[in-house]
Coordinates of C-alpha atoms and ligand atoms in Angstrom, one line a residue:
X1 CA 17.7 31.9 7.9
X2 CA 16.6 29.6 4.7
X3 CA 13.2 28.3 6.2
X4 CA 13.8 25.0 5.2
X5 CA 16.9 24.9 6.8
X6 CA 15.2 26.3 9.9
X7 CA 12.5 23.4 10.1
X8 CA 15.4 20.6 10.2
X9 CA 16.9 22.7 13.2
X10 CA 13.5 21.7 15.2
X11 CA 13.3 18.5 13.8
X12 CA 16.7 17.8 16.4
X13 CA 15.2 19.5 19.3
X14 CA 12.2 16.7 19.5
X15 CA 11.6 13.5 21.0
X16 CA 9.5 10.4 20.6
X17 CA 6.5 10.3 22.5
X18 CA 5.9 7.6 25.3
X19 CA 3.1 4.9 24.6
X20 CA 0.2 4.2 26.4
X21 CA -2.5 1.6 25.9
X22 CA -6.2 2.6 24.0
X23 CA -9.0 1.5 23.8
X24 CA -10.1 0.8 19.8
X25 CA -13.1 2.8 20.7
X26 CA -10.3 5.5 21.8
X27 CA -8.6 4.8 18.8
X28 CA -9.8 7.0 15.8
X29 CA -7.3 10.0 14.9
X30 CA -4.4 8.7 17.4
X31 CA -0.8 7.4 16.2
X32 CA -0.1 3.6 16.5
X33 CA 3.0 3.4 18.5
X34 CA 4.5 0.0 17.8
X35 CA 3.8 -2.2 14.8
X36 CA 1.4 -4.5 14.8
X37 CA 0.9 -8.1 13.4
X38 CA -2.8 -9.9 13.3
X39 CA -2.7 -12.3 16.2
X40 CA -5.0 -14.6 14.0
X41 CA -6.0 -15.8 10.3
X42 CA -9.5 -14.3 9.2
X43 CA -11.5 -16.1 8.7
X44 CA -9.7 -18.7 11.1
X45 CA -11.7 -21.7 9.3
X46 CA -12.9 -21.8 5.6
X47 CA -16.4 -20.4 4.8
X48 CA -19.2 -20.0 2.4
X49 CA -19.1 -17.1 0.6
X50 CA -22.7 -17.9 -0.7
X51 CA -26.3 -18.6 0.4
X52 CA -26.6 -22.4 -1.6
X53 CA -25.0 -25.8 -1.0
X54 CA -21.7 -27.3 0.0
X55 CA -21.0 -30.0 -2.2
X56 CA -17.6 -32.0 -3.1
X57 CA -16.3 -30.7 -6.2
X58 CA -15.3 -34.2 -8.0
X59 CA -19.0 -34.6 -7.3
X60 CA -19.7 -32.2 -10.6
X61 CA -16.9 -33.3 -12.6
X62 CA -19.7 -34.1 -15.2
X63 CA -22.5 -31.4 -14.6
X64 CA -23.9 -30.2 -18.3
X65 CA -27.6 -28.3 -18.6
X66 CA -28.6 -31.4 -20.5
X67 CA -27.4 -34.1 -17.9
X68 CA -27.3 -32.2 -14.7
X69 CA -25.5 -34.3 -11.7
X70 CA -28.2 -34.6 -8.7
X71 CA -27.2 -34.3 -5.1
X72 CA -28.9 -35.0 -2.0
X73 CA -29.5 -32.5 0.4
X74 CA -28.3 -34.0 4.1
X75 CA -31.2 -33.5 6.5
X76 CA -30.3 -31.3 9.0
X77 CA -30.4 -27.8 10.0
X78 CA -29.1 -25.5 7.1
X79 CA -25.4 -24.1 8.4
X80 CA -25.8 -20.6 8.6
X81 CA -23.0 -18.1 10.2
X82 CA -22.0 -18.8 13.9
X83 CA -23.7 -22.5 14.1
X84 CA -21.4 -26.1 14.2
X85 CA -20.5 -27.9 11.0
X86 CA -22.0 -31.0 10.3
X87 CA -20.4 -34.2 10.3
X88 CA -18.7 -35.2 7.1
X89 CA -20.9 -34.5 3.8
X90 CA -20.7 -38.4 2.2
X91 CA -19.7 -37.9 -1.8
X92 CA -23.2 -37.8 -3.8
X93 CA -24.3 -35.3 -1.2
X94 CA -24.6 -32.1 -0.1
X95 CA -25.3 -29.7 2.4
X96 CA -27.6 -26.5 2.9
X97 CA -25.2 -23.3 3.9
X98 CA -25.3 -19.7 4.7
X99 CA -23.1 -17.4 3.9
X100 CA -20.3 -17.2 6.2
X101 CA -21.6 -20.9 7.6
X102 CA -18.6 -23.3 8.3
X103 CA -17.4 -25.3 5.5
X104 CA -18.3 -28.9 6.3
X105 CA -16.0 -31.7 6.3
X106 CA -16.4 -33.6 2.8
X107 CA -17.1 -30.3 1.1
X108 CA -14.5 -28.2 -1.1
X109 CA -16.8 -26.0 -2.9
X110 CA -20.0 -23.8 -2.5
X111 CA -22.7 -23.1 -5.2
X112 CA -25.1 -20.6 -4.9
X113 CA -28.7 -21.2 -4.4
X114 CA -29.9 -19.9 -7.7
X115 CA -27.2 -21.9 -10.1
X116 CA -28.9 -25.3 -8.8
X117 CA -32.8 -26.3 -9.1
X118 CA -33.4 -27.8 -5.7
X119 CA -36.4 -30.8 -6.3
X120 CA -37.2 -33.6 -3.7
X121 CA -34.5 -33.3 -1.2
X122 CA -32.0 -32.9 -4.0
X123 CA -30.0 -30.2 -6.2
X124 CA -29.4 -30.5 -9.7
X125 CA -26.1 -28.9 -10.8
X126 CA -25.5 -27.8 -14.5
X127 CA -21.9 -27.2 -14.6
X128 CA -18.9 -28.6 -13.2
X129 CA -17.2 -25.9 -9.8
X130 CA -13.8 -26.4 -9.0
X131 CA -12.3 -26.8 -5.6
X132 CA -12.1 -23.6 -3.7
X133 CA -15.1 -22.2 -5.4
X134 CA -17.1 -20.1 -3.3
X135 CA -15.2 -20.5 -0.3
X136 CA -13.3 -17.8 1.8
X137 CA -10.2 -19.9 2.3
X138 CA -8.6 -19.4 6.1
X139 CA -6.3 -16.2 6.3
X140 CA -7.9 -15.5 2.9
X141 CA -8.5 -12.2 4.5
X142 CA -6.0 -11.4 7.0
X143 CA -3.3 -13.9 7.2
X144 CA -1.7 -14.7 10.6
X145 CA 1.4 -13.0 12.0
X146 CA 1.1 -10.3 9.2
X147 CA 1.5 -6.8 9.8
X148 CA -2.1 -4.9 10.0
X149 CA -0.8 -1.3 11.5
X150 CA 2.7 -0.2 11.4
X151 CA 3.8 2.3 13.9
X152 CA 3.3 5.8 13.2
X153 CA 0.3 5.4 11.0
X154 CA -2.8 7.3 12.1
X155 CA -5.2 5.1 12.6
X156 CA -8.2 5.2 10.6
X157 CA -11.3 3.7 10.4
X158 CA -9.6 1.4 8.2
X159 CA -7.4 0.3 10.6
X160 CA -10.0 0.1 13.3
X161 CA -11.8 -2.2 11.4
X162 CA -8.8 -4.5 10.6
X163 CA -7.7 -4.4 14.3
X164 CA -11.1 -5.7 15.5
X165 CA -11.2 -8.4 13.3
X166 CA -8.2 -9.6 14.6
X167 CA -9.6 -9.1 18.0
X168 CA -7.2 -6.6 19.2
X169 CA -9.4 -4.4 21.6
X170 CA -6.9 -2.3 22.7
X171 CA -3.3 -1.0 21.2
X172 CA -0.3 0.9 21.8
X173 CA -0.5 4.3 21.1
X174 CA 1.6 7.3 21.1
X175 CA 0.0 10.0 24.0
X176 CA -0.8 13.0 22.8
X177 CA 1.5 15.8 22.6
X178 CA 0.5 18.6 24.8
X179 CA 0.6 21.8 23.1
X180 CA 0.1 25.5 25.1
X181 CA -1.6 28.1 22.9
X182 CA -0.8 31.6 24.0
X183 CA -2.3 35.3 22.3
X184 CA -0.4 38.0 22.8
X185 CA -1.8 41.5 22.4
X186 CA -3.1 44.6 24.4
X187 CA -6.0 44.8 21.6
X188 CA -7.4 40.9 21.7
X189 CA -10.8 39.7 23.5
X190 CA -12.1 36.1 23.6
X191 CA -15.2 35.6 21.7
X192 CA -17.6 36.2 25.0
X193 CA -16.0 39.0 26.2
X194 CA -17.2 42.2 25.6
X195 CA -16.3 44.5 22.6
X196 CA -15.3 47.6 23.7
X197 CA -13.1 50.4 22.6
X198 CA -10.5 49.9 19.7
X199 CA -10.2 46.1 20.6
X200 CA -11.1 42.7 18.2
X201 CA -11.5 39.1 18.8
X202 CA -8.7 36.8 18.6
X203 CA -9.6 34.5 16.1
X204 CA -5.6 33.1 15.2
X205 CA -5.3 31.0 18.0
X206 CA -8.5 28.9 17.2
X207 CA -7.5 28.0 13.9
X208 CA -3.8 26.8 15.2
X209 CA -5.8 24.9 18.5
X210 CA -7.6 23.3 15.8
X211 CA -5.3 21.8 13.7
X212 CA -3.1 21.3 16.6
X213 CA -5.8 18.9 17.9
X214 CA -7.3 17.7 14.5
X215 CA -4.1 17.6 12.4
X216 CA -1.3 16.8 14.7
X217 CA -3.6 14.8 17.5
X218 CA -2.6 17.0 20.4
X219 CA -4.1 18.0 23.7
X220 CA -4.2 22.2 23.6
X221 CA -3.9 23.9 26.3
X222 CA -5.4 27.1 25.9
X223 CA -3.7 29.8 27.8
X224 CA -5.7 32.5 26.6
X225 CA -4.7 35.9 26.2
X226 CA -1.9 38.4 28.0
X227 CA -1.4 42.3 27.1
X228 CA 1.7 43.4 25.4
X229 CA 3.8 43.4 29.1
X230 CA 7.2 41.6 29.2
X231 CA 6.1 40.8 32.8
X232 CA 2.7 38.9 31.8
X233 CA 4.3 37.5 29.0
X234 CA 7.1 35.7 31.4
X235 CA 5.4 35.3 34.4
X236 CA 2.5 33.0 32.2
X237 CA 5.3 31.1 29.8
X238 CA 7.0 30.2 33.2
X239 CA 3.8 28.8 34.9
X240 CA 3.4 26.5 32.2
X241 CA 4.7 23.3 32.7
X242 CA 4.1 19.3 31.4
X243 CA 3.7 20.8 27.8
X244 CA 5.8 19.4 24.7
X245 CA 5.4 22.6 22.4
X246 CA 4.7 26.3 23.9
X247 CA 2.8 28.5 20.7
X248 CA 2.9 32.5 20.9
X249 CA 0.7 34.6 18.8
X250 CA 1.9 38.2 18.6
X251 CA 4.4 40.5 19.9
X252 CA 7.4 39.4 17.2
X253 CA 7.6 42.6 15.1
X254 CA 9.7 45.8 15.9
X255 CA 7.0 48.0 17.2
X256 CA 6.6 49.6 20.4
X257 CA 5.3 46.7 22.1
X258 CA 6.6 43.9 20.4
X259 CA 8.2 42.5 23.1
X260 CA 9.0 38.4 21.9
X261 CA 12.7 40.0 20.7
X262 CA 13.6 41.4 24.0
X263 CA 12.3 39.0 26.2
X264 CA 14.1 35.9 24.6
X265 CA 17.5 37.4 25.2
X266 CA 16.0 38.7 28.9
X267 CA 15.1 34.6 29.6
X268 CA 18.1 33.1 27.7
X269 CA 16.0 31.3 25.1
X270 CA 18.3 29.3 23.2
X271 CA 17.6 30.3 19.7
X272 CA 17.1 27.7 16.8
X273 CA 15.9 29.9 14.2
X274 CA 15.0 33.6 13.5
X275 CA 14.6 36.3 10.3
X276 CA 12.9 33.2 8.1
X277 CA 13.2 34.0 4.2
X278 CA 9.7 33.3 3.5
X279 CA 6.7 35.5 3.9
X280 CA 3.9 36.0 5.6
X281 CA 5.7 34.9 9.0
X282 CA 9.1 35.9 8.3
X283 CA 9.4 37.5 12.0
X284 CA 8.6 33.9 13.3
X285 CA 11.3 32.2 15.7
X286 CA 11.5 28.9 17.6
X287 CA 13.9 28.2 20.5
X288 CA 14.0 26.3 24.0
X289 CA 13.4 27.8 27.0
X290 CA 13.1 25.4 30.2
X291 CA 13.7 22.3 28.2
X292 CA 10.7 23.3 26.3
X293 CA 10.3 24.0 22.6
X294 CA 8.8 27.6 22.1
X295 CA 7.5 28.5 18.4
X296 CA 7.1 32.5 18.2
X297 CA 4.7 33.4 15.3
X298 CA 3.4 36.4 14.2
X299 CA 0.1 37.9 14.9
X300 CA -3.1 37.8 12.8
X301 CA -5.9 35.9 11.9
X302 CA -3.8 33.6 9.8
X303 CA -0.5 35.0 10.1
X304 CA 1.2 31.5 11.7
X305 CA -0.6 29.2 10.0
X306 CA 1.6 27.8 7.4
X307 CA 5.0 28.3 9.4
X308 CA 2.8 26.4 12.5
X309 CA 1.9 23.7 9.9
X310 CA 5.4 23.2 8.8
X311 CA 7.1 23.3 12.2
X312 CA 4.3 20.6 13.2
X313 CA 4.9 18.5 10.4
X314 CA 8.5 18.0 11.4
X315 CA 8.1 17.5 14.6
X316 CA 5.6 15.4 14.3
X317 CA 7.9 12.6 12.4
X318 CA 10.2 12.6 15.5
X319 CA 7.2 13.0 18.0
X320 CA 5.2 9.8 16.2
X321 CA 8.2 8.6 14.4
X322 CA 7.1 8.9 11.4
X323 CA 8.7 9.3 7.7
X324 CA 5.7 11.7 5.8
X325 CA 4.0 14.7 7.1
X326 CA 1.0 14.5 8.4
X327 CA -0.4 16.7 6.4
X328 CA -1.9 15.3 2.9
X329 CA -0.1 17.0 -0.2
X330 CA -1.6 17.3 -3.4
X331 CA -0.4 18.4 -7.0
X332 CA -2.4 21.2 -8.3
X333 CA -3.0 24.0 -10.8
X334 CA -3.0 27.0 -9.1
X335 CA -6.2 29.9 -10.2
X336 CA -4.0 33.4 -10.9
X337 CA -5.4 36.4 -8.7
X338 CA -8.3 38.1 -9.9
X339 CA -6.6 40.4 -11.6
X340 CA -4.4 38.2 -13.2
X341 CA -0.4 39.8 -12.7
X342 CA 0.6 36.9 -9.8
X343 CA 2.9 38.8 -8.0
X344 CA 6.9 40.0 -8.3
X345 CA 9.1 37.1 -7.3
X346 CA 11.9 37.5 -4.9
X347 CA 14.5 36.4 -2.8
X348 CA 11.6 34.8 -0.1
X349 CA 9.8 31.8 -0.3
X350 CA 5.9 33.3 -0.7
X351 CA 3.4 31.3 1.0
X352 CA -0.1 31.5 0.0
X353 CA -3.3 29.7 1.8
X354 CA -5.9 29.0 -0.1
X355 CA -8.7 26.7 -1.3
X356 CA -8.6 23.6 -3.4
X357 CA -11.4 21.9 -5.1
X358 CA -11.9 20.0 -8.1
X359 CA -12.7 21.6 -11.6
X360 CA -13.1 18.9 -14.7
X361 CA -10.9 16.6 -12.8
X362 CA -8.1 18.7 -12.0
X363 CA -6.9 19.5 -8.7
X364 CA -7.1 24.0 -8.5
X365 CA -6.3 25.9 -5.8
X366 CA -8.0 28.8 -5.9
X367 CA -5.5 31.8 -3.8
X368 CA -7.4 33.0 -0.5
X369 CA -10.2 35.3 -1.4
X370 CA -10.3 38.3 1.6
X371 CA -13.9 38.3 2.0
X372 CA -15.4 34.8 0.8
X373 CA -16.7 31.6 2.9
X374 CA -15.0 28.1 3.3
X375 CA -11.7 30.0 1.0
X376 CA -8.9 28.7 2.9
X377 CA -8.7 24.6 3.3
X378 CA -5.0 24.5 1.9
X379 CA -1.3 26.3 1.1
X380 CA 1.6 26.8 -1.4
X381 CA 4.7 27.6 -0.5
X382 CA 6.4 29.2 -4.0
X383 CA 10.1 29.1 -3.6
X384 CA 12.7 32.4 -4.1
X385 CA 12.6 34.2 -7.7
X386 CA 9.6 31.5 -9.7
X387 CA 6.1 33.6 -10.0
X388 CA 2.6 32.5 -10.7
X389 CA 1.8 32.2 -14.5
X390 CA -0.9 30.5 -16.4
X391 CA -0.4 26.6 -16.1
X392 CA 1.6 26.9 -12.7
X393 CA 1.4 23.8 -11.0
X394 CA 2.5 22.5 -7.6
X395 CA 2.1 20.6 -4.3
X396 CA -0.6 22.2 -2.0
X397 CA -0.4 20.5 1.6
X398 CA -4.1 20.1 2.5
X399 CA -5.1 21.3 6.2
X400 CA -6.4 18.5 7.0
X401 CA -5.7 15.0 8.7
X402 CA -4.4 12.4 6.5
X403 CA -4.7 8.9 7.0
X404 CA -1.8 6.7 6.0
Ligands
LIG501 N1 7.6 48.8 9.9 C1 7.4 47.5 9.7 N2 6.2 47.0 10.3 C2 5.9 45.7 10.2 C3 6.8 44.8 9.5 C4 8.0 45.3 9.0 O1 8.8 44.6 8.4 N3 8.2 46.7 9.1 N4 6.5 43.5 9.4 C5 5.1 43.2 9.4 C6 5.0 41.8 9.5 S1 5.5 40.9 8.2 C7 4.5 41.2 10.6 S2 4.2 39.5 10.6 C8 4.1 41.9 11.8 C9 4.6 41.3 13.1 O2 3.6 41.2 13.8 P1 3.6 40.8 15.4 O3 4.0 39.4 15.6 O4 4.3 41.8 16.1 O5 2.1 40.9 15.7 P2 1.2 42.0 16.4 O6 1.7 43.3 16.0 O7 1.1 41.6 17.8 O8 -0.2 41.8 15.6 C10 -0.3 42.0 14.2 C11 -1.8 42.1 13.9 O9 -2.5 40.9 14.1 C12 -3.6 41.1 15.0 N5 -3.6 39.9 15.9 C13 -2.6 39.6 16.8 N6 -3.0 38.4 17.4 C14 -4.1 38.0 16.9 C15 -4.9 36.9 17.0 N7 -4.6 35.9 17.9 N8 -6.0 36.7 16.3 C16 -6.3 37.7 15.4 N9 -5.6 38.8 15.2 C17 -4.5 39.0 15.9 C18 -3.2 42.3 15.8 O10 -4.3 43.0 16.3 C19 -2.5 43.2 14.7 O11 -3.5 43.8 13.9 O12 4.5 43.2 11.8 C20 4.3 43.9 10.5 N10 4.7 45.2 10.7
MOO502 O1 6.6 38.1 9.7 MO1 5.3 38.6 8.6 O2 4.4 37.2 9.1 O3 6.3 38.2 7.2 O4 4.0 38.7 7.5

């Protein structure tokens, strides 16, 4: 089935998530679920954007360096951020202020402390300001009634900081989607267990748990590991429950104990797509079984990853109701292989992972290296019958979280 075809099938078979209420210190990494307007102006009254002096601006009118205007300083506490304005500021005067301190009544304009000589209770201002000057007007900032978060956006710390400033301390968020890992294989040990005979760790389902958690904001549940039995593999998918997405690793080849083929036609899984045209993961399938969405990918290391990341990304615009991925996608160059030849094109899309870093300000992605640290923080997906050649450039989707 054409894979992108495939990934609109899911996109049906999703729902919005319900909302719940978090706290802003809660709030980091989740999805705003209704958008939201500032419930006040910031600042809510004008301030000084300055250490110096409120003054009236028609005060200055005829400042110059050789007959500066003098303006007496009221005597009172200097307004700093927080305290009470003074009473009216009479014209011909002036008052000491902080920055962020209230603009007093009488005052349209703030000058800074080292633009004036103050003498003997009194400034002396060389040059004429204008009204407004050095004042954050009210709603300068954040007007009233405006929208600050729309729903769907991930909030950042952006967004935090916006909402607290508006003195939102809580909002409406979507909950997290709940997401049951599952590694199939006779071979596979947890990291802890003991390495014995012809087995390996299972590393494949850590690096979906984790960008099921830090990419797509879910709660995993980790189900851990089952041997190649049909009977294991059923009796544990049919103990899950409460879970929006199930995620097998393993078990959907042809071999003796691939069992994933068998045992969807055994438990009626409704099939949304199978036989992808894009490789690695072309022996992936999705389908619903007990109301539940179940992605099948294949086994690996890093087998799933991209077809997981896709899958994901679409559901994840019905699940937050969103209109982009969640994924950040980049243009870049892409390195050729080492040894240069790219690879025969065909009738599959070819995904790649891969690295991307910066290089004289371009964007290169660098194809996965087998054996090197930190060489897989992206993919490409290059479509049916177009190779790699010098120059190639395209979108790599970042495996990471973006913010909106
Ligand atoms: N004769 C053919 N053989 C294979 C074909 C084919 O077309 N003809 N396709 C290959 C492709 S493509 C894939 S993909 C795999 C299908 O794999 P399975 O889904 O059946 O995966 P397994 O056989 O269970 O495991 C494959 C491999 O990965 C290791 N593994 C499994 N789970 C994990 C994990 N969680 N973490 C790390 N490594 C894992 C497992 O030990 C195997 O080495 O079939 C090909 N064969
Ligand atoms: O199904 Mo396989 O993942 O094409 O490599």
């Amino acid at each position: 089935m054409d894979f992108y075809k495939a990934l609109s099938t899911v996109k049906s078979f999703a729902e919005e998530l319900e909302k719940e209420w978090v706290s802003l210190d809660r709030a980091p990494g989740r999805v705003c679920g209704s958008t939201i307007r500032a419930s006040l102006s910031v600042p809510s009254s004008p301030l000084s954007r300055w250490d110096g002096f409120a003054v009236g601006s028609i005060d200055t009118a005829t400042a110059s360096v050789s007959r500066p205007v003098a303006l007496e300083i009221v005597q009172s506490e200097p307004i700093t951020a927080g305290s009470y304005t003074e009473p009216e500021v009479a014209p011909g005067r002036c008052a000491k202020i902080m920055t962020g301190g209230l603009i007093p009544p009488g005052c349209d304009a703030v000058v800074r402390y080292e633009d004036v000589t103050e003498r003997e209770g009194r400034i002396f201002v060389r040059s004429p300001v204008s009204a407004g000057d050095g004042i954050i007007k009210t709603g300068q900032l954040i007007r009233k009634g405006q929208i600050i978060t729309r729903k769907g956006t991930v909030i950042s710390p952006y967004n935090l900081c916006i909402l607290a400033e508006t003195g939102a301390a809580t909002l409406p968020a979507f909950r997290k989607p709940r997401i049951g890992i599952l590694a199939i294989g006779d071979e596979l040990l947890l990291p802890g267990e003991r390495l014995d005979g012809p087995k390996r760790y299972a590393g494949g389902q850590y690096f979906l748990a984790g960008l099921a958690e830090k990419v797509f904001g879910a709660f995993v549940l980790n189900l851990g590991i089952v041997r190649d039995s049909p009977e294991e593999i059923e009796k544990t998918v049919k103990s899950v429950k409460c879970i929006d997405l199930l995620v097998t690793t393993g078990g959907t080849g042809k071999g003796t104990k691939d069992h994933i083929d068998a045992l969807w036609k055994t438990l009626n899984v409704k099939e949304l797509f199978s036989g992808l045209n894009i490789k690695p993961g072309k022996s992936s399938r999705c389908g619903i079984f007990n109301d539940t969405l179940w992605l099948a990918l294949p086994g690996g290391a890093m087998g799933g990853v991209v077809i997981f990341t896709e899958v994901l990304n679409e559901i994840a615009k019905i699940w937050y109701d969103r209109r982009e991925v969640l994924t950040p996608r980049i243009r870049v160059e892409v390195s050729l292989t080492p040894d240069g030849n790219g690879f025969e094109p065909g009738s599959n899309y070819l995904s790649f992972l891969g690295f991307v870093e910066r290089k004289d300000g371009e964007f290169m992605f660098r194809l996965q290296d087998d054996n090197i640290y930190r060489s897989v923080n992206a993919y490409i997906i290059v479509p049916p019958g177009e190779n790699i050649v010098p120059g190639y450039t395209t979108e790599a989707t970042l495996l990471m979280s973006g913010w909106d």
